[in-house]
C-alpha positions as a Python dict, from the first residue, in 0.01 Angstrom:
ca = {
    (1, 'M'): (0, 0, 0),
    (2, 'D'): (91, -118, -350),
    (3, 'V'): (148, -491, -382),
    (4, 'I'): (336, -654, -669),
    (5, 'V'): (128, -952, -787),
    (6, 'K'): (247, -1216, -1034),
    (7, 'P'): (148, -1574, -1125),
    (8, 'I'): (395, -1858, -1072),
    (9, 'G'): (384, -2226, -1156),
    (10, 'T'): (460, -2501, -905),
    (11, 'K'): (481, -2879, -942),
    (12, 'S'): (263, -2938, -636),
    (13, 'V'): (86, -2714, -387),
    (14, 'L'): (97, -2972, -105),
    (15, 'S'): (417, -3013, 96),
    (16, 'K'): (480, -3277, 361),
    (17, 'S'): (488, -3109, 699),
    (18, 'N'): (633, -3161, 1043),
    (19, 'L'): (383, -2921, 1196),
    (20, 'P'): (172, -3068, 1478),
    (21, 'V'): (-147, -2955, 1303),
    (22, 'G'): (-111, -3148, 980),
    (23, 'D'): (62, -3406, 762),
    (24, 'Y'): (72, -3156, 476),
    (25, 'S'): (97, -2779, 462),
    (26, 'V'): (-54, -2585, 175),
    (27, 'N'): (5, -2224, 78),
    (28, 'P'): (-178, -2113, -238),
    (29, 'Y'): (23, -1788, -237),
    (30, 'V'): (380, -1678, -170),
    (31, 'G'): (399, -1367, 47),
    (32, 'C'): (113, -1199, 228),
    (33, 'P'): (-27, -847, 184),
    (34, 'H'): (-144, -831, 547),
    (35, 'A'): (213, -714, 621),
    (36, 'C'): (197, -803, 992),
    (37, 'K'): (484, -633, 1173),
    (38, 'Y'): (546, -948, 1379),
    (39, 'C'): (516, -1197, 1092),
    (40, 'Y'): (729, -1502, 1169),
    (41, 'A'): (683, -1616, 807),
    (42, 'S'): (884, -1320, 679),
    (43, 'F'): (1188, -1551, 683),
    (44, 'M'): (1038, -1701, 366),
    (45, 'K'): (1135, -1390, 170),
    (46, 'R'): (1490, -1515, 120),
    (47, 'F'): (1355, -1814, -74),
    (48, 'T'): (1134, -1608, -307),
    (49, 'G'): (1384, -1409, -513),
    (50, 'H'): (1196, -1090, -425),
    (51, 'P'): (1402, -784, -328),
    (52, 'E'): (1086, -605, -214),
    (53, 'P'): (997, -588, 156),
    (54, 'W'): (780, -868, 296),
    (55, 'G'): (417, -768, 268),
    (56, 'T'): (461, -581, -64),
    (57, 'F'): (460, -878, -303),
    (58, 'L'): (230, -1173, -367),
    (59, 'D'): (297, -1468, -597),
    (60, 'V'): (-18, -1649, -709),
    (61, 'K'): (44, -2022, -735),
    (62, 'Y'): (-83, -2241, -1018),
    (63, 'W'): (-34, -2617, -993),
    (64, 'P'): (-140, -2930, -1182),
    (65, 'E'): (-495, -3022, -1083),
    (66, 'I'): (-519, -3265, -791),
    (67, 'K'): (-690, -3554, -969),
    (68, 'H'): (-675, -3815, -690),
    (69, 'P'): (-773, -3637, -369),
    (70, 'E'): (-839, -3974, -207),
    (71, 'R'): (-464, -4017, -156),
    (72, 'Y'): (-501, -3757, 122),
    (73, 'A'): (-784, -3942, 298),
    (74, 'G'): (-742, -3916, 674),
    (75, 'K'): (-441, -3688, 637),
    (76, 'G'): (-424, -3349, 804),
    (77, 'V'): (-394, -3069, 550),
    (78, 'F'): (-308, -2732, 701),
    (79, 'I'): (-392, -2443, 469),
    (80, 'G'): (-211, -2118, 542),
    (81, 'S'): (107, -2198, 734),
    (82, 'V'): (311, -1909, 586),
    (83, 'T'): (50, -1702, 404),
    (84, 'D'): (-312, -1605, 455),
    (85, 'P'): (-510, -1819, 209),
    (86, 'Y'): (-792, -1563, 225),
    (87, 'N'): (-588, -1250, 167),
    (88, 'P'): (-779, -986, -38),
    (89, 'Y'): (-638, -1113, -368),
    (90, 'E'): (-810, -1449, -316),
    (91, 'E'): (-1132, -1271, -416),
    (92, 'T'): (-981, -1217, -762),
    (93, 'Y'): (-764, -1525, -814),
    (94, 'G'): (-955, -1790, -617),
    (95, 'R'): (-660, -2022, -568),
    (96, 'T'): (-772, -2133, -220),
    (97, 'R'): (-1118, -2212, -351),
    (98, 'A'): (-964, -2406, -640),
    (99, 'L'): (-762, -2607, -389),
    (100, 'L'): (-1070, -2690, -183),
    (101, 'E'): (-1266, -2790, -492),
    (102, 'Q'): (-983, -3023, -598),
    (103, 'L'): (-958, -3183, -253),
    (104, 'Q'): (-1335, -3212, -207),
    (105, 'G'): (-1462, -3564, -147),
    (106, 'G'): (-1118, -3713, -89),
    (107, 'G'): (-1140, -3738, 289),
    (108, 'A'): (-866, -3489, 380),
    (109, 'Q'): (-887, -3338, 730),
    (110, 'I'): (-848, -2970, 654),
    (111, 'S'): (-750, -2688, 886),
    (112, 'I'): (-752, -2328, 766),
    (113, 'A'): (-575, -2035, 933),
    (114, 'T'): (-676, -1681, 840),
    (115, 'K'): (-722, -1323, 954),
    (116, 'S'): (-1003, -1266, 705),
    (117, 'D'): (-1377, -1295, 672),
    (118, 'L'): (-1347, -1372, 299),
    (119, 'V'): (-1353, -1736, 411),
    (120, 'L'): (-1730, -1689, 452),
    (121, 'R'): (-1754, -1714, 74),
    (122, 'D'): (-1650, -2080, 97),
    (123, 'L'): (-1852, -2181, 403),
    (124, 'E'): (-2073, -2428, 217),
    (125, 'L'): (-1774, -2583, 44),
    (126, 'I'): (-1581, -2616, 370),
    (127, 'K'): (-1884, -2783, 531),
    (128, 'T'): (-1839, -3075, 291),
    (129, 'F'): (-1508, -3165, 461),
    (130, 'P'): (-1585, -3373, 773),
    (131, 'G'): (-1408, -3237, 1080),
    (132, 'A'): (-1291, -2919, 907),
    (133, 'R'): (-1144, -2655, 1136),
    (134, 'V'): (-1106, -2283, 1073),
    (135, 'S'): (-899, -2051, 1293),
    (136, 'W'): (-878, -1673, 1316),
    (137, 'S'): (-582, -1488, 1464),
    (138, 'I'): (-695, -1230, 1720),
    (139, 'N'): (-444, -1080, 1960),
    (140, 'T'): (-629, -763, 2057),
    (141, 'L'): (-976, -609, 2073),
    (142, 'D'): (-822, -263, 2034),
    (143, 'E'): (-868, -162, 1672),
    (144, 'S'): (-598, 105, 1685),
    (145, 'F'): (-338, -150, 1797),
    (146, 'R'): (-467, -395, 1536),
    (147, 'S'): (-425, -138, 1258),
    (148, 'D'): (-74, -60, 1380),
    (149, 'M'): (16, -428, 1354),
    (150, 'D'): (-151, -557, 1034),
    (151, 'E'): (-351, -462, 726),
    (152, 'A'): (-605, -742, 757),
    (153, 'V'): (-977, -694, 824),
    (154, 'S'): (-1106, -553, 1152),
    (155, 'I'): (-1134, -762, 1467),
    (156, 'E'): (-1512, -726, 1459),
    (157, 'R'): (-1528, -879, 1111),
    (158, 'R'): (-1312, -1172, 1228),
    (159, 'L'): (-1537, -1227, 1529),
    (160, 'E'): (-1850, -1220, 1316),
    (161, 'A'): (-1701, -1474, 1072),
    (162, 'M'): (-1605, -1700, 1363),
    (163, 'Q'): (-1960, -1679, 1497),
    (164, 'T'): (-2110, -1766, 1158),
    (165, 'F'): (-1888, -2072, 1112),
    (166, 'H'): (-1947, -2190, 1467),
    (167, 'A'): (-2324, -2156, 1424),
    (168, 'A'): (-2297, -2355, 1101),
    (169, 'G'): (-2144, -2648, 1289),
    (170, 'I'): (-1786, -2605, 1170),
    (171, 'R'): (-1516, -2632, 1435),
    (172, 'T'): (-1361, -2295, 1500),
    (173, 'T'): (-1048, -2181, 1677),
    (174, 'C'): (-951, -1843, 1817),
    (175, 'F'): (-574, -1818, 1789),
    (176, 'I'): (-469, -1555, 2043),
    (177, 'S'): (-133, -1491, 1884),
    (178, 'P'): (105, -1338, 1925),
    (179, 'I'): (42, -1227, 2280),
    (180, 'F'): (217, -891, 2327),
    (181, 'P'): (332, -861, 2690),
    (182, 'G'): (146, -585, 2867),
    (183, 'V'): (-64, -509, 2558),
    (184, 'T'): (-274, -816, 2475),
    (185, 'D'): (-559, -861, 2723),
    (186, 'V'): (-599, -1237, 2696),
    (187, 'R'): (-881, -1257, 2950),
    (188, 'E'): (-1081, -999, 2758),
    (189, 'I'): (-1042, -1189, 2431),
    (190, 'I'): (-1139, -1521, 2590),
    (191, 'A'): (-1452, -1359, 2730),
    (192, 'Q'): (-1546, -1236, 2382),
    (193, 'V'): (-1487, -1561, 2194),
    (194, 'Q'): (-1581, -1842, 2435),
    (195, 'E'): (-1934, -1868, 2294),
    (196, 'R'): (-1820, -1882, 1933),
    (197, 'C'): (-1530, -2126, 1917),
    (198, 'N'): (-1428, -2479, 2010),
    (199, 'L'): (-1062, -2411, 2080),
    (200, 'I'): (-866, -2117, 2211),
    (201, 'W'): (-495, -2133, 2131),
    (202, 'L'): (-246, -1915, 2316),
    (203, 'E'): (96, -1831, 2173),
    (204, 'N'): (349, -1586, 2308),
    (205, 'L'): (525, -1321, 2102),
    (206, 'N'): (859, -1457, 1988),
    (207, 'L'): (1100, -1196, 1857),
    (208, 'R'): (1367, -1313, 1620),
    (209, 'G'): (1503, -1217, 1281),
    (210, 'G'): (1450, -885, 1113),
    (211, 'Y'): (1122, -797, 1280),
    (212, 'K'): (1264, -797, 1633),
    (213, 'S'): (1398, -444, 1592),
    (214, 'V'): (1072, -332, 1428),
    (215, 'V'): (862, -448, 1723),
    (216, 'M'): (1105, -315, 1983),
    (217, 'E'): (1103, 24, 1814),
    (218, 'Y'): (721, 19, 1809),
    (219, 'I'): (712, -49, 2184),
    (220, 'R'): (968, 227, 2240),
    (221, 'R'): (748, 477, 2052),
    (222, 'K'): (395, 368, 2145),
    (223, 'H'): (435, 195, 2484),
    (224, 'P'): (752, 335, 2639),
    (225, 'S'): (648, 228, 2989),
    (226, 'L'): (666, -135, 2869),
    (227, 'L'): (1015, -106, 2726),
    (228, 'P'): (1191, -235, 3043),
    (229, 'L'): (964, -542, 3038),
    (230, 'Y'): (1043, -609, 2671),
    (231, 'E'): (1415, -563, 2735),
    (232, 'E'): (1386, -813, 3019),
    (233, 'I'): (1205, -1072, 2809),
    (234, 'Y'): (1367, -1030, 2469),
    (235, 'H'): (1719, -916, 2551),
    (236, 'Q'): (1778, -1086, 2884),
    (237, 'G'): (1576, -1402, 2818),
    (238, 'D'): (1370, -1378, 3137),
    (239, 'L'): (1062, -1605, 3126),
    (240, 'G'): (901, -1475, 3442),
    (241, 'Y'): (628, -1284, 3258),
    (242, 'W'): (511, -1600, 3078),
    (243, 'R'): (513, -1803, 3399),
    (244, 'L'): (292, -1546, 3569),
    (245, 'L'): (59, -1519, 3269),
    (246, 'D'): (31, -1897, 3251),
    (247, 'A'): (-68, -1915, 3618),
    (248, 'D'): (-315, -1628, 3580),
    (249, 'L'): (-483, -1783, 3278),
    (250, 'Q'): (-508, -2124, 3444),
    (251, 'A'): (-685, -1956, 3736),
    (252, 'Y'): (-913, -1762, 3499),
    (253, 'A'): (-1001, -2079, 3305),
    (254, 'A'): (-1098, -2253, 3630),
    (255, 'E'): (-1303, -1949, 3732),
    (256, 'I'): (-1511, -1955, 3412),
    (257, 'G'): (-1527, -2334, 3386),
    (258, 'L'): (-1300, -2399, 3088),
    (259, 'D'): (-1039, -2673, 3057),
    (260, 'Y'): (-680, -2551, 3025),
    (261, 'V'): (-405, -2771, 2880),
    (262, 'T'): (-48, -2723, 2757),
    (263, 'N'): (90, -2804, 2411),
    (264, 'D'): (-189, -3050, 2332),
    (265, 'D'): (-502, -2971, 2131),
    (266, 'S'): (-608, -3334, 2090),
    (267, 'M'): (-903, -3296, 2330),
    (268, 'T'): (-1224, -3310, 2128),
    (269, 'R'): (-1566, -3199, 2239),
    (270, 'A'): (-1916, -3180, 2099),
    (271, 'I'): (-1958, -2885, 1866),
    (272, 'D'): (-2175, -2703, 2121),
    (273, 'A'): (-1947, -2772, 2421),
    (274, 'P'): (-1740, -2495, 2582),
    (275, 'P'): (-1395, -2443, 2426),
    (276, 'V'): (-1069, -2586, 2552),
    (277, 'I'): (-787, -2337, 2616),
    (278, 'V'): (-454, -2467, 2485),
    (279, 'N'): (-134, -2299, 2595),
    (280, 'F'): (121, -2309, 2314),
    (281, 'F'): (385, -2095, 2486),
    (282, 'Y'): (618, -2389, 2415),
    (283, 'H'): (756, -2373, 2765),
    (284, 'E'): (992, -2667, 2751),
    (285, 'R'): (1223, -2466, 2979),
    (286, 'I'): (940, -2376, 3215),
    (287, 'K'): (745, -2700, 3252),
    (288, 'K'): (923, -2998, 3105),
    (289, 'S'): (673, -3230, 3269),
    (290, 'A'): (390, -3063, 3074),
    (291, 'R'): (522, -3163, 2735),
    (292, 'K'): (298, -3406, 2555),
    (293, 'G'): (454, -3750, 2550),
}
């Protein structure tokens, strides 16, 4: 797929954030060539001035050098909230690496979200940030389904990168997201990653905006037997599937000896301790009592 790439200037690359994972969000690029069919960040397109479809353009950000990184000491800096900071073009433009080099030594608490193994290039640099956390999105072990959904690197390459970071003493997260009802085998993924990560996040597939019809059409074509379930969840608003999955995964976590919590990833463990499973289904309507606070 051809991607339109252009440089853009910005006054600052750090934006104050209301996300639970950081005080600041940072996106060294606008757009993302992974072109995930379920990409929630596609809503950003209307702010870019691009007429091209989401996934076919990438703006490369250039910003004034961060000369006083100490102002971010103790602050959570989440890198990659609406783009993959290690998309393939990072190998050429190096904007994520430039960001890390500018923040280095300032005491920022960085978290990086990616679907790539290009992050391995910066392992030694990331190690210099105390408490750094790197997460990989993995919602299937089926490579054919993965290739239907995104143009990122293979699941095996993501798993190998996660293992390398974990072995290097960097906190790692497996983000099982989005969970496709009837398609994503969450138990199977947990079994694969539990020895190579510190956290396992769970997030359900939310369908809204322009990609809802894309995903529903995909299910209609590739998984027609699941169409009634998807109609039930996404057209009728039935939450029964998520309740059952929640109960099943709580039972599975107990069976394999892992802690299971809801909407709260504040539990910290030693780097070599088993991971904590965190349910981020955001079930305020299912379990109000489970909401943190």
